[in-house]
Amino acid sequence: LILMHPLPSLFAKENLNRMSERQLNLYDRLINEPSNDWDIYYWATEAKPTPAEFESDVMAMLRDFAKNEKREQRLRQPDLEYLFEPPR
């Protein structure tokens, strides 16, 4: 799956290494089941309501991340090296 918007992959970079197996499974389902990747963006930014089947603590974490309270610049997908970094 290639995501058109960088939000889910930036969220993954920051959060995957802290997530439980249950949360990882929920995240995997979230990024693989919706037919339109932009739906994830709209749900995360609360432009559209999240369907009940995707509402979870992981979706809540993604919504919090989307608020970008640290005002970080998020213009592109992260490099994939983070997938090989040891957990923090």
XYZ file of C-alpha atoms in Angstrom:
88
model
C 0.000 0.000 0.000
C 1.409 3.383 -0.982
C -0.162 6.144 1.025
C -0.829 9.355 -0.816
C -0.679 11.534 2.266
C 2.378 11.428 4.587
C 0.348 11.522 7.818
C -0.022 7.739 8.382
C 3.645 7.012 7.657
C 4.837 9.905 9.838
C 2.574 8.591 12.602
C 4.045 5.117 12.097
C 7.604 6.419 12.367
C 6.845 8.061 15.689
C 4.630 5.370 17.210
C 5.126 1.844 15.847
C 7.993 0.972 18.167
C 5.833 1.809 21.219
C 2.679 0.003 20.167
C 1.438 -3.309 21.533
C 0.808 -6.255 19.234
C -2.926 -5.524 19.437
C -2.346 -1.898 18.432
C -0.042 -2.941 15.598
C -2.773 -5.231 14.286
C -5.315 -2.391 14.494
C -2.944 -0.048 12.669
C -2.278 -2.664 9.994
C -6.010 -3.091 9.474
C -6.515 0.674 9.372
C -3.951 1.269 6.644
C -4.873 -1.796 4.575
C -8.661 -2.142 4.616
C -10.113 1.239 3.590
C -10.316 1.460 -0.192
C -9.331 5.140 -0.253
C -6.178 6.222 1.578
C -7.484 9.765 1.818
C -10.298 8.486 4.038
C -7.688 7.820 6.733
C -6.530 11.427 6.456
C -10.096 12.752 6.658
C -10.852 10.587 9.710
C -7.588 11.586 11.408
C -8.245 15.288 10.856
C -11.918 14.854 11.787
C -13.048 16.205 8.413
C -15.216 13.075 8.207
C -16.425 10.808 11.005
C -14.489 7.591 11.514
C -16.597 4.520 10.727
C -17.280 2.413 13.817
C -15.241 -0.519 12.479
C -12.087 1.649 12.454
C -12.682 3.495 15.735
C -10.057 2.402 18.273
C -7.350 3.701 20.557
C -5.026 3.656 17.538
C -7.408 5.921 15.615
C -7.525 8.208 18.659
C -3.708 8.268 18.700
C -3.686 9.130 14.991
C -6.206 11.948 15.555
C -4.004 13.357 18.340
C -0.957 13.079 16.092
C -2.801 14.878 13.278
C -3.381 17.879 15.539
C 0.376 18.514 15.308
C 0.519 20.442 18.553
C 4.333 20.697 18.260
C 3.836 22.450 14.891
C 6.289 20.120 13.131
C 6.828 20.465 9.407
C 5.253 17.391 7.776
C 5.622 17.790 4.047
C 6.935 14.423 2.889
C 6.995 10.729 3.662
C 9.719 9.762 6.150
C 12.707 7.748 5.007
C 12.256 4.066 5.812
C 15.468 3.713 7.842
C 13.378 4.055 11.020
C 12.050 0.555 10.380
C 15.543 -0.781 11.127
C 16.285 1.347 14.185
C 16.206 -0.292 17.618
C 13.184 0.652 19.782
C 13.613 3.764 21.913
